[in-house]
mmCIF file of C-alpha atoms in Angstrom:
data_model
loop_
_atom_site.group_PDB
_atom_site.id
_atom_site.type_symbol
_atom_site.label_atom_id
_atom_site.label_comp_id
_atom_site.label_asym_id
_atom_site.label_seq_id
_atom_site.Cartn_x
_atom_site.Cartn_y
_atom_site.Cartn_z
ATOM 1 C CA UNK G 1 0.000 0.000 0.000
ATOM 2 C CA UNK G 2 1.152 3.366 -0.777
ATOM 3 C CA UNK G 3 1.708 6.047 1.654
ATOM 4 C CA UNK G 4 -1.670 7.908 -0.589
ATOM 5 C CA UNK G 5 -3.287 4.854 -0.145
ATOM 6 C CA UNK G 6 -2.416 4.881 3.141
ATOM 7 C CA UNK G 7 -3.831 7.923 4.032
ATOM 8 C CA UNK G 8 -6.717 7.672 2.192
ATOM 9 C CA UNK G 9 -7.789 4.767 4.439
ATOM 10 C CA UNK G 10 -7.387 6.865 7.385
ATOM 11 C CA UNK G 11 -9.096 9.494 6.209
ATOM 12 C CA UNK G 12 -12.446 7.198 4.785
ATOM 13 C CA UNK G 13 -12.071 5.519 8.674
ATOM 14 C CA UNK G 14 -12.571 8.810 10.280
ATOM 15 C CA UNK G 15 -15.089 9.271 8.008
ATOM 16 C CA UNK G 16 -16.921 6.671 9.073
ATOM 17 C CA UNK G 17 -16.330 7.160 13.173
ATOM 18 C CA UNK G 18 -17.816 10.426 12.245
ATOM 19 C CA UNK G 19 -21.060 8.661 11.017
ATOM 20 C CA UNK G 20 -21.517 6.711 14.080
ATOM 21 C CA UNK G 21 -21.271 9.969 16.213
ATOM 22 C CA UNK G 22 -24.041 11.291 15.064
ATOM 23 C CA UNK G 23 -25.960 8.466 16.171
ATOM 24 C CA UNK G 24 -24.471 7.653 20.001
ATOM 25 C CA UNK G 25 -26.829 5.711 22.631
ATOM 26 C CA UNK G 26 -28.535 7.787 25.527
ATOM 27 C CA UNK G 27 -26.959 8.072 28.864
ATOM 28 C CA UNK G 28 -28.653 5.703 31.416
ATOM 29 C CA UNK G 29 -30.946 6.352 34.132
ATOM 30 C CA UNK G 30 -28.323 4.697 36.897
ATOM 31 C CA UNK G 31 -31.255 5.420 39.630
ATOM 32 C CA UNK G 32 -34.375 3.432 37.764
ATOM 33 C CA UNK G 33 -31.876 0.464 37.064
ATOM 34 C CA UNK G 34 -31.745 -3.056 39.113
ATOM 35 C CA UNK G 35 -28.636 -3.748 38.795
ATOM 36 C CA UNK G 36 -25.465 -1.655 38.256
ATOM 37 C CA UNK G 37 -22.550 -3.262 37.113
ATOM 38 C CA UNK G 38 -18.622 -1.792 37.858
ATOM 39 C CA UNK G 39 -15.985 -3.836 36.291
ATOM 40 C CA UNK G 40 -12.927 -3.607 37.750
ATOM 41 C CA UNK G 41 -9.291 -4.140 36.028
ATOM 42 C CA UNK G 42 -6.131 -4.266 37.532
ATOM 43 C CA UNK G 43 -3.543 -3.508 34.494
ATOM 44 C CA UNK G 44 -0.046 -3.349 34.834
ATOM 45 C CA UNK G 45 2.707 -2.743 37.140
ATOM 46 C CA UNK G 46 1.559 -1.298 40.352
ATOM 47 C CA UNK G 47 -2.561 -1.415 39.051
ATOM 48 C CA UNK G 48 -2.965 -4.660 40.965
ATOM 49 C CA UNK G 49 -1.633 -3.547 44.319
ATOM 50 C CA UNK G 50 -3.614 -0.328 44.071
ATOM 51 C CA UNK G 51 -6.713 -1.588 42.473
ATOM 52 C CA UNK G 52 -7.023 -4.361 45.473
ATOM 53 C CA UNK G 53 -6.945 -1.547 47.967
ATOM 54 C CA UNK G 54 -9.737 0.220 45.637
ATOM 55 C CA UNK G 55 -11.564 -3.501 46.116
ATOM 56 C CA UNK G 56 -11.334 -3.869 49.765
ATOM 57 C CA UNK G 57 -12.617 -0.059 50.245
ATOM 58 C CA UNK G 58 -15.530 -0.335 47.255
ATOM 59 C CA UNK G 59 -16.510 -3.605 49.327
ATOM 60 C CA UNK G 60 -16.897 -1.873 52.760
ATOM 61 C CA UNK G 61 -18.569 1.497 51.877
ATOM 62 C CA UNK G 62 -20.783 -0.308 49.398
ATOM 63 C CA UNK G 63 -21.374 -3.388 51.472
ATOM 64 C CA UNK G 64 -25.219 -2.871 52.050
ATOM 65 C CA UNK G 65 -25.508 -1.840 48.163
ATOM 66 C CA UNK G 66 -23.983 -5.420 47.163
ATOM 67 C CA UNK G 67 -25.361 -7.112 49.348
ATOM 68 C CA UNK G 68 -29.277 -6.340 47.825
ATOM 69 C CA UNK G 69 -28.109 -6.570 44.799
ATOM 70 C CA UNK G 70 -27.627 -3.368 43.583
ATOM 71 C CA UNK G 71 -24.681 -3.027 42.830
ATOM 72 C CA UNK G 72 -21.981 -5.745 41.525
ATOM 73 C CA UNK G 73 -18.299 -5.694 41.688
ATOM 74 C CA UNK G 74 -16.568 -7.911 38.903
ATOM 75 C CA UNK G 75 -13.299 -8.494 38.380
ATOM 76 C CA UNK G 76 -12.468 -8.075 34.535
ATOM 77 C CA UNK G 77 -8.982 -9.810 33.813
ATOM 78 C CA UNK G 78 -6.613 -10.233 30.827
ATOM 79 C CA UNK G 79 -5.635 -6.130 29.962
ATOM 80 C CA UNK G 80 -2.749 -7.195 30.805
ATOM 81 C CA UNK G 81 0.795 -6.066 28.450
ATOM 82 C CA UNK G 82 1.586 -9.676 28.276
ATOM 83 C CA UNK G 83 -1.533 -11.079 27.205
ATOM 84 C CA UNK G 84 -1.898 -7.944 25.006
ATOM 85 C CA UNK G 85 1.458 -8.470 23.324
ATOM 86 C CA UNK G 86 0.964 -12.428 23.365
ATOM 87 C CA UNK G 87 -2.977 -11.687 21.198
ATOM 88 C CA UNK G 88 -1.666 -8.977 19.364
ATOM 89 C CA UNK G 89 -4.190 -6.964 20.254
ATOM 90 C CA UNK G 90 -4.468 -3.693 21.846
ATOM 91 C CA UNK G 91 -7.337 -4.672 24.035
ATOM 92 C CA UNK G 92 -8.233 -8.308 23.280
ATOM 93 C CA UNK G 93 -11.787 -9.148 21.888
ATOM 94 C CA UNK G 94 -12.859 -11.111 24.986
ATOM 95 C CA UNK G 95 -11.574 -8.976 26.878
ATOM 96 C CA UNK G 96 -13.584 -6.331 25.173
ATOM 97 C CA UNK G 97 -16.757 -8.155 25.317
ATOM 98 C CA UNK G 98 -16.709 -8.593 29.141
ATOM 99 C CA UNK G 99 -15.822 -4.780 29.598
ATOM 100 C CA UNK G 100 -19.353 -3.985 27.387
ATOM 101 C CA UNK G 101 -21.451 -5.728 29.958
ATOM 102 C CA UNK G 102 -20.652 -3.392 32.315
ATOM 103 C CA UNK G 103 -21.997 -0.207 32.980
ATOM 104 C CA UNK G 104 -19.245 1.586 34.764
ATOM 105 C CA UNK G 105 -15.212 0.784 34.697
ATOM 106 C CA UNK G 106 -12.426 1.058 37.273
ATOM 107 C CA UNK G 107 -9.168 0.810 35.697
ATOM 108 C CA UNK G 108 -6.176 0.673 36.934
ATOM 109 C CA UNK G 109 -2.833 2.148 34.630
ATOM 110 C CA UNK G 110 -2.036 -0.230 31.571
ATOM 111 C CA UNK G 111 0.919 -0.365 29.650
ATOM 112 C CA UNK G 112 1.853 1.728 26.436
ATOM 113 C CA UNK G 113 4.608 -0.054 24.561
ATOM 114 C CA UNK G 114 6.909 2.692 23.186
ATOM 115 C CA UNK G 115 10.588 2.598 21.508
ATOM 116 C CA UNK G 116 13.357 0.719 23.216
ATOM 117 C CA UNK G 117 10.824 -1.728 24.792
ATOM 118 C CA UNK G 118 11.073 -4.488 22.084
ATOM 119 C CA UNK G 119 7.894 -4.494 22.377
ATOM 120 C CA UNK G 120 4.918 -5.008 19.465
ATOM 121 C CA UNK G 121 3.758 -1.771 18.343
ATOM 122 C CA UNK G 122 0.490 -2.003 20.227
ATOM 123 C CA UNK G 123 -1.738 1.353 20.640
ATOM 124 C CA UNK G 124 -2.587 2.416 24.245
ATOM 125 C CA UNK G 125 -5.484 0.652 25.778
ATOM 126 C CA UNK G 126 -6.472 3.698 27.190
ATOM 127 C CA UNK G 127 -7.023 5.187 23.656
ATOM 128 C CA UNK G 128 -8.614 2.173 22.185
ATOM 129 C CA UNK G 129 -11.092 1.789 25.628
ATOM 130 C CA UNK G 130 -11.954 5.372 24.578
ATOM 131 C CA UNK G 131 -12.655 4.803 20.853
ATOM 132 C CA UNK G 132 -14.671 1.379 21.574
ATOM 133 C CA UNK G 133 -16.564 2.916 24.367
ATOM 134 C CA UNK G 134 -17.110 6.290 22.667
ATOM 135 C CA UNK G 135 -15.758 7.744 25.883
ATOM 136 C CA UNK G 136 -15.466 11.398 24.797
ATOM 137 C CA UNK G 137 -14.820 13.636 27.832
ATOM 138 C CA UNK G 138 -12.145 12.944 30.127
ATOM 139 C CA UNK G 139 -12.514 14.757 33.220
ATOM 140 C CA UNK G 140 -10.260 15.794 36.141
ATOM 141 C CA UNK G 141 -10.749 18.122 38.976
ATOM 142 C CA UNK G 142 -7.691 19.614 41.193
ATOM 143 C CA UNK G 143 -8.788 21.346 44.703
ATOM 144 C CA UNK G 144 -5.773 23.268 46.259
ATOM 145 C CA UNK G 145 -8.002 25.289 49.360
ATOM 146 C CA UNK G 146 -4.900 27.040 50.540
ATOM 147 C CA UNK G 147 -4.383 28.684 46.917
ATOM 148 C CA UNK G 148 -8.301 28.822 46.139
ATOM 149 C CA UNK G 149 -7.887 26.979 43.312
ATOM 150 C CA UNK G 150 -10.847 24.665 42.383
ATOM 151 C CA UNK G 151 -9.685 23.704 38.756
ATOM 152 C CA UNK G 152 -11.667 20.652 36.826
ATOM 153 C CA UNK G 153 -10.453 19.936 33.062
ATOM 154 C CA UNK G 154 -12.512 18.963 30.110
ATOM 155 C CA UNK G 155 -10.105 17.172 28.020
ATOM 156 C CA UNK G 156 -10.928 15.740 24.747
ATOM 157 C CA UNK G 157 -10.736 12.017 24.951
ATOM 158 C CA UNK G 158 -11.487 10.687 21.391
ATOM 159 C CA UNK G 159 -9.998 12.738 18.702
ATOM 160 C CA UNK G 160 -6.704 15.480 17.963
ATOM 161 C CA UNK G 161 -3.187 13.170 18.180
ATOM 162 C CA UNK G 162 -4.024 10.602 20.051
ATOM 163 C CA UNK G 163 -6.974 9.305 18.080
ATOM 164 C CA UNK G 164 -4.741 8.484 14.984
ATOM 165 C CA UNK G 165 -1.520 8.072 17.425
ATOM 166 C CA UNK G 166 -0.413 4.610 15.962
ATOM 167 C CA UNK G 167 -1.425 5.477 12.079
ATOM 168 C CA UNK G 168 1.301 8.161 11.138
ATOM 169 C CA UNK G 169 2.787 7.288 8.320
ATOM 170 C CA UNK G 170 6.569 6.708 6.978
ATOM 171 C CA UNK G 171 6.775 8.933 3.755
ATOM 172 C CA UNK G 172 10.485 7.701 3.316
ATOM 173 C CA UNK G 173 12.833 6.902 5.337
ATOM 174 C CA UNK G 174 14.348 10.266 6.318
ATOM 175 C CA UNK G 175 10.481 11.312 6.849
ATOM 176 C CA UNK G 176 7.811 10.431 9.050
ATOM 177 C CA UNK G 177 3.668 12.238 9.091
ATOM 178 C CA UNK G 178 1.119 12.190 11.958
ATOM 179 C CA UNK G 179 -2.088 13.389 12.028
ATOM 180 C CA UNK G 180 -4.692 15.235 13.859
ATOM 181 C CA UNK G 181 -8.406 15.070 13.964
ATOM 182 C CA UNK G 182 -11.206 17.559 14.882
ATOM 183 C CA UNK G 183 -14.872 17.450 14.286
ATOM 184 C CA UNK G 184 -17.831 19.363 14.840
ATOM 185 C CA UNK G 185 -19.584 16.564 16.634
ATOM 186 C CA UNK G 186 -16.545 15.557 18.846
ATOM 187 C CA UNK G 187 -15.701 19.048 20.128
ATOM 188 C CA UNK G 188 -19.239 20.121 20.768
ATOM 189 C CA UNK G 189 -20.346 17.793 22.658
ATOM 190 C CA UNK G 190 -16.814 17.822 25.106
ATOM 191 C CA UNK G 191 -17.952 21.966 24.900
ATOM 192 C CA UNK G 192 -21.753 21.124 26.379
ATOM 193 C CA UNK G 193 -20.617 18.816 29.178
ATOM 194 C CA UNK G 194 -18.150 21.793 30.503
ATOM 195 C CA UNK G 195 -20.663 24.872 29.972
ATOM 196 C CA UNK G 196 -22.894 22.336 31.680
ATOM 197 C CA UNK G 197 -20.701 21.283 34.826
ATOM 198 C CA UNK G 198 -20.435 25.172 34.804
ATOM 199 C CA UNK G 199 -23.536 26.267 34.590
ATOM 200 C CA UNK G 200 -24.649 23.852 37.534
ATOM 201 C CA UNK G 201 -21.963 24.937 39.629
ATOM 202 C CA UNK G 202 -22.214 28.005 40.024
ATOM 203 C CA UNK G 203 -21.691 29.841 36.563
ATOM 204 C CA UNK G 204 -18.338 29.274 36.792
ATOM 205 C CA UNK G 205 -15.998 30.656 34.201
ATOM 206 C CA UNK G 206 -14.709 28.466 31.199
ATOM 207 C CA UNK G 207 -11.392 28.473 29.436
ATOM 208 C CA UNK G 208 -10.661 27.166 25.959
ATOM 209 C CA UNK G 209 -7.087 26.386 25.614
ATOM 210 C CA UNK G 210 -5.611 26.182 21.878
ATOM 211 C CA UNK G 211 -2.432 26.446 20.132
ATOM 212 C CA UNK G 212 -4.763 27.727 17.001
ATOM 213 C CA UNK G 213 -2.358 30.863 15.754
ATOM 214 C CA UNK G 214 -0.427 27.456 14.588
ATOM 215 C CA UNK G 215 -2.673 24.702 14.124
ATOM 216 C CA UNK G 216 -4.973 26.891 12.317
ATOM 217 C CA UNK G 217 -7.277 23.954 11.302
ATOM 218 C CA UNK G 218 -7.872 21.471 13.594
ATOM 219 C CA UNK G 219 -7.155 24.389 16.712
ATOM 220 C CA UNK G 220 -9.019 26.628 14.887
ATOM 221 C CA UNK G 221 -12.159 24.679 14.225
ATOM 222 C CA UNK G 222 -11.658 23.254 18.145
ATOM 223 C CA UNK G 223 -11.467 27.368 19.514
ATOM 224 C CA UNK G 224 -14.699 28.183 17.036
ATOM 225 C CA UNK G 225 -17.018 25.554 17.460
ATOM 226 C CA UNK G 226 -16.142 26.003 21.893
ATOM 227 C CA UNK G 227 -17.152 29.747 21.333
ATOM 228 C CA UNK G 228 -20.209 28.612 19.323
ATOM 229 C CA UNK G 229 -21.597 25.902 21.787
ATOM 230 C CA UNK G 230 -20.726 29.194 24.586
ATOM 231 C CA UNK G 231 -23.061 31.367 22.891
ATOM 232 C CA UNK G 232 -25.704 28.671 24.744
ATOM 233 C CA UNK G 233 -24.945 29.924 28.047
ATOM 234 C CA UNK G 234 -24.684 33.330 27.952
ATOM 235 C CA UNK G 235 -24.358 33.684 31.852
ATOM 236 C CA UNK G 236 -21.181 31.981 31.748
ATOM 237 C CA UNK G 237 -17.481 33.994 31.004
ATOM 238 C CA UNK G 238 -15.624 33.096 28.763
ATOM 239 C CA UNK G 239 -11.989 33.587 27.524
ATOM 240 C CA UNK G 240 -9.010 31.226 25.613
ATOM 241 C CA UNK G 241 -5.814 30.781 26.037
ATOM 242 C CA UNK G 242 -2.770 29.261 24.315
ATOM 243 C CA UNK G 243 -1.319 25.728 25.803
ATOM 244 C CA UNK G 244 2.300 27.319 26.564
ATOM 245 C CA UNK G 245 0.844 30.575 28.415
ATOM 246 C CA UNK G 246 -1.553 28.195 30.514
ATOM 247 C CA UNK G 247 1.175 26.049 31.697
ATOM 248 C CA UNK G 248 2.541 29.064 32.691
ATOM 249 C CA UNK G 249 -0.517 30.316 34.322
ATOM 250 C CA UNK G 250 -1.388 27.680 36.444
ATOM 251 C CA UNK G 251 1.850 28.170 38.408
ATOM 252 C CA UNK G 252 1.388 32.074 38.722
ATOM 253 C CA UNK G 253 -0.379 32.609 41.854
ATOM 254 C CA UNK G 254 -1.198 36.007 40.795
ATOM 255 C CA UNK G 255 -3.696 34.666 38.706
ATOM 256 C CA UNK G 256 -4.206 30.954 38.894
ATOM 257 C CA UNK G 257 -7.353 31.116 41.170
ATOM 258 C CA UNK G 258 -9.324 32.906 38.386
ATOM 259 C CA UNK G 259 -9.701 29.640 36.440
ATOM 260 C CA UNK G 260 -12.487 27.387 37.023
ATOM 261 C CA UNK G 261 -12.979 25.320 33.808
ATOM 262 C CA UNK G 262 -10.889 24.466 31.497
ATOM 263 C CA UNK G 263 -11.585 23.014 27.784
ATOM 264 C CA UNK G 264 -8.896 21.159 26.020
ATOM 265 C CA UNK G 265 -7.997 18.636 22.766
ATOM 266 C CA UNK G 266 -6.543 15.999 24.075
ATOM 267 C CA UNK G 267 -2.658 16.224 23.781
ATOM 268 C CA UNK G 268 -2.785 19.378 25.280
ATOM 269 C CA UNK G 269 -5.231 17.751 27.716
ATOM 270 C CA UNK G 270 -3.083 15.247 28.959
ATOM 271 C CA UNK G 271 0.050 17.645 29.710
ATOM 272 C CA UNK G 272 -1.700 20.438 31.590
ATOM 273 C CA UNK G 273 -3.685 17.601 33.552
ATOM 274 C CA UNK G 274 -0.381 16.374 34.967
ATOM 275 C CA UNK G 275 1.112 19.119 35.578
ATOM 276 C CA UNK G 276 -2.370 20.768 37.424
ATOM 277 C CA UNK G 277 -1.797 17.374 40.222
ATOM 278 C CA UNK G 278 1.337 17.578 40.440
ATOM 279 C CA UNK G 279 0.702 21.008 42.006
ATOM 280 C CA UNK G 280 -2.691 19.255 43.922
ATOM 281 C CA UNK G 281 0.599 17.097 45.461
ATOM 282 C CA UNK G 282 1.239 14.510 42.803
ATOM 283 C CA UNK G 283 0.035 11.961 40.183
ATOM 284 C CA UNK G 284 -0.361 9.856 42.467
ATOM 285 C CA UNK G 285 -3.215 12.234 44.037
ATOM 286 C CA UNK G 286 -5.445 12.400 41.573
ATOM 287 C CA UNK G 287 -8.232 10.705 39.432
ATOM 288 C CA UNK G 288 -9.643 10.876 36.231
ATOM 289 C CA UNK G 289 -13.464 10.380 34.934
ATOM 290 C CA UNK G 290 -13.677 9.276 30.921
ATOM 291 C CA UNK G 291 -17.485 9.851 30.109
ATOM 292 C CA UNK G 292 -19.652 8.599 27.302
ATOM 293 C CA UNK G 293 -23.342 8.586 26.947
ATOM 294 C CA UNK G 294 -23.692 4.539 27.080
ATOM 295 C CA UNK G 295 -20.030 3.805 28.969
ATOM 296 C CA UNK G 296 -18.111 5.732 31.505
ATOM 297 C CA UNK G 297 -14.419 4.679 32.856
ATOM 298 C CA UNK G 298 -12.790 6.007 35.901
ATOM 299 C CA UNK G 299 -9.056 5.983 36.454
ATOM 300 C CA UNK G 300 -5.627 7.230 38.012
ATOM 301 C CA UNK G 301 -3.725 9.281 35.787
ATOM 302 C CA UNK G 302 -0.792 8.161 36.673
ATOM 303 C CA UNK G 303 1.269 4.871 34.498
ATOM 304 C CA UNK G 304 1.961 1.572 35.635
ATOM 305 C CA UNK G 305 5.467 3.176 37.388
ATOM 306 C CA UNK G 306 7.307 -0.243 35.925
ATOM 307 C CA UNK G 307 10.202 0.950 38.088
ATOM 308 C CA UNK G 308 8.882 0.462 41.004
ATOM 309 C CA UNK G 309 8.094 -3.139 40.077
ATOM 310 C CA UNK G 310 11.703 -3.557 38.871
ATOM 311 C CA UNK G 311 12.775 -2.251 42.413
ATOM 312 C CA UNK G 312 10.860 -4.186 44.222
ATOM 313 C CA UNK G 313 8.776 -0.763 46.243
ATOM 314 C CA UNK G 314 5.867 -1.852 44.129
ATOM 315 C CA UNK G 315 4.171 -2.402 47.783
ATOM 316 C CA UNK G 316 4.879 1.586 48.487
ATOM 317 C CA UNK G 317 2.638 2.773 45.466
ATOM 318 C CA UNK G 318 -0.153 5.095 46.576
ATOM 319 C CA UNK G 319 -3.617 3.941 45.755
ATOM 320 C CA UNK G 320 -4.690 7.276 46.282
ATOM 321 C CA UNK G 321 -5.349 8.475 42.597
ATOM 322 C CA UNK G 322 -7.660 5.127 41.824
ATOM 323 C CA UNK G 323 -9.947 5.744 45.073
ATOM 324 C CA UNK G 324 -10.168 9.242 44.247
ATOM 325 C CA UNK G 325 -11.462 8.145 40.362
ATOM 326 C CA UNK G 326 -13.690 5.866 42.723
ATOM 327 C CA UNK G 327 -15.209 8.942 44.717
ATOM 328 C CA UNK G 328 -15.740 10.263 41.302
ATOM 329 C CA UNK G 329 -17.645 6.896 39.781
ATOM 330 C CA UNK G 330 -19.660 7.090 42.765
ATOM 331 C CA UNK G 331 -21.054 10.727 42.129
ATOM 332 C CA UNK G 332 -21.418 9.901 38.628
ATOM 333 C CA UNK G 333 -23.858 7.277 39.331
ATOM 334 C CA UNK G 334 -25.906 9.281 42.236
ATOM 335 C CA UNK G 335 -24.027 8.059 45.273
ATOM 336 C CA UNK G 336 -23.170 11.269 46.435
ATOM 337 C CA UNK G 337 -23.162 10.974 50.090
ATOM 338 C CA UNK G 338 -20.744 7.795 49.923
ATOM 339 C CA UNK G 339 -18.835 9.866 47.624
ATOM 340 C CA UNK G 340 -18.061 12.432 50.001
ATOM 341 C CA UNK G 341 -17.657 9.849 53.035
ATOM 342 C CA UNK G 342 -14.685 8.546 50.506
ATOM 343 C CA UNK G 343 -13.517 11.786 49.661
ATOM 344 C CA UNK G 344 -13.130 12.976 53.188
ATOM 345 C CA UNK G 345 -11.438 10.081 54.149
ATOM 346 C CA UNK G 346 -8.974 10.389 51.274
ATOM 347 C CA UNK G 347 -8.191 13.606 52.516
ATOM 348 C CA UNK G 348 -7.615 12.674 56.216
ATOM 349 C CA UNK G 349 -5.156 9.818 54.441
ATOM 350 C CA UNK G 350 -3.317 12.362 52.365
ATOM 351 C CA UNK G 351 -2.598 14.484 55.539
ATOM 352 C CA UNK G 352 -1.801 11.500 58.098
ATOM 353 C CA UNK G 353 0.417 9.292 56.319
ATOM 354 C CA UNK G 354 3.714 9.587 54.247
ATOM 355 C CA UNK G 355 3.342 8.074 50.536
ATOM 356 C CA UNK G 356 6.634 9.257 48.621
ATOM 357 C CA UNK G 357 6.171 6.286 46.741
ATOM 358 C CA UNK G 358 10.048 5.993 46.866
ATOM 359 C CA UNK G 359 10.148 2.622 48.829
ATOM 360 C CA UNK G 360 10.486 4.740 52.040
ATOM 361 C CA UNK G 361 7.571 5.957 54.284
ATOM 362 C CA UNK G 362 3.624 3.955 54.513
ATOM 363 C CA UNK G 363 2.880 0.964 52.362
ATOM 364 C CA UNK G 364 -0.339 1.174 49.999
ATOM 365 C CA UNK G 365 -1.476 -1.877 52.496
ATOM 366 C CA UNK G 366 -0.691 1.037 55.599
ATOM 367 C CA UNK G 367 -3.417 3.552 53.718
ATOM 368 C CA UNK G 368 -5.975 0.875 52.761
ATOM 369 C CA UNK G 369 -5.840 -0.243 56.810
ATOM 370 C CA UNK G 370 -6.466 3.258 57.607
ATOM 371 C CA UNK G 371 -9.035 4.183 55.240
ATOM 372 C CA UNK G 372 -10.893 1.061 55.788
ATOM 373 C CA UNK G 373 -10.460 2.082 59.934
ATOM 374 C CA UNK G 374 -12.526 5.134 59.182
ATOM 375 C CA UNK G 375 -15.095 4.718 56.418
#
């Protein structure tokens, strides 16, 4: 196939995602239904160790709810890298097919082969999980009180880079394409969900962040179509920024508290998210919502930390991040008040015990006994 060919393949496949966007399910009604069904997944590296102290807390606070019936817990296994790499699949079919009988997801961080691994090149499960589920907004809020800064991020979950991340073509071999993908459907609906959350909050304000004086296109179409969907709420203030200046920005204390909501595409997304916790106190502090209309998947942001696991401190990871995407599952499906039982607990955690994650200080098995000691 010819690199034209190639590219008009991608191009007829986006195409044809494009279609099926225009005709996406309806979100559920998680209060009228009998049953609710979380699947969880451990992944790689340190995701079992932290996703069994997710377990063991899920299990107590929702004890009563699985105990009627109402809620299930099931274990989903086999997104794993070496039964990813050993299929040859990103995120193998059964694996897939157990995931869509759920209704919610707790994931814990999967591996993303990448050069120097000698490793198939397999595209992140995240991304795929996204694209299957039609999980378009990824969400994630940072609360620093003592700087006033109440921050949560919009990020585009489905489309820009990371959408066609493993399809860049080799023209020859002293030059290599990617490619980046915006459409009307994709960004306005990420836009509604934030001048939503914003609207019901308070009318807080909303911040489009771009890099459209050079990506004139995709950027371009990304700032417009935000500004369009903003003409909606009228109550609500609105401004843009570019991606460099807002990483600058969120560490100016001058002015950082005067954000509220942010909406990104999603490379830009994923680099201001990290650096926003790591302010918050870490990666390891934070979780991450990735809503659909039919599917929604809650994670840490952080990776699998492999280096920990080759160290042998696996045991000191902090399952902070994935109970904290837990708190967040639980307020997506109406369980607010156990939400906020969770969340004040995780903060009590966060002040009480020493997680460096460095193979020094508390153990993730030290935080799950105290968590579980005060829920």
């Amino acid at each position: 196939m010819t690199y034209t060919e190639k590219f008009e393949a991608i191009v007829r496949e986006q195409l044809a995602r494009l279609e099926k966007l225009k005709n996406s399910e309806p979100a559920p009604d998680f209060a009228a239904m009998d049953k609710i069904i979380i699947g969880t997944i451990d992944g790689d590296g340190i995701g079992p160790i932290i996703m069994e102290s997710a377990r063991k807390v899920l299990g107590k606070l929702l004890e009563d709810e699985i105990a009627s019936g109402k809620i299930e817990l099931r274990k989903i296994e086999g997104l794993t890298i070496e039964n990813r790499v050993a299929k040859l699949e990103t995120v193998p079919q059964e694996v897939l097919a157990e995931i869509k009988e759920c209704d919610l997801l707790l994931k814990g961080p999967t591996m993303t082969p990448g050069k120097g691994d000698n490793l198939p090149n397999l595209e992140s499960a995240n991304v795929t999980l996204r694209k299957e589920l039609d999980l378009f907004a990824n969400v994630r809020p940072v609360v620093i009180p003592e700087k006033n800064i109440d921050w949560i991020f919009y990020r585009e979950n489905t489309e820009g880079e990371y959408a066609l991340g493993s399809k860049g073509i080799d023209i020859t071999d002293e030059m290599s394409i990617d490619f980046k993908v915006t459409t009307d459907q994709g960004t306005k609906r990420l836009a509604r969900a934030a001048f939503e959350y914003a609207r019901n909050n308070g009318g807080k304000n909303v911040s489009i962040v771009t890099k459209a004086n050079i990506m004139k296109k995709t950027d371009g179409k990304f700032l417009s179509l935000c500004y369009e969907v903003a003409k909606d709420y009228p109550e609500i203030k609105v401004d843009d920024w570019y991606v460099d200046i807002t990483a600058a920005n969120l560490v100016n204390d001058q002015i950082n508290s005067n954000f509220n909501v942010f909406i990104l595409p999603n490379l830009y997304g994923d680099i201001i998210t990290d650096e926003a916790a790591q302010l918050q106190g870490g990666v390891g502090t934070a979780g991450s919502a990735n809503i659909g209309n039919r599917y929604a998947m809650f994670e840490a942001i952080h990776g699998s930390a492999p280096r920990m696991v080759e160290e042998g401190i696996a045991e000191y990871a902090n399952p902070a991040s994935l109970q904290r995407a837990a708190v967040m599952m639980l307020r997506h499906i109406g369980f607010t008040e156990k939400a906020q039982i969770l969340d004040d607990v995780l903060d009590l955690a966060q002040a009480n015990l020493d997680m460096p994650g460095d193979g020094t200080g508390n153990t993730a098995a030290d935080f799950t006994a105290f968590v579980l000691d005060r829920l």
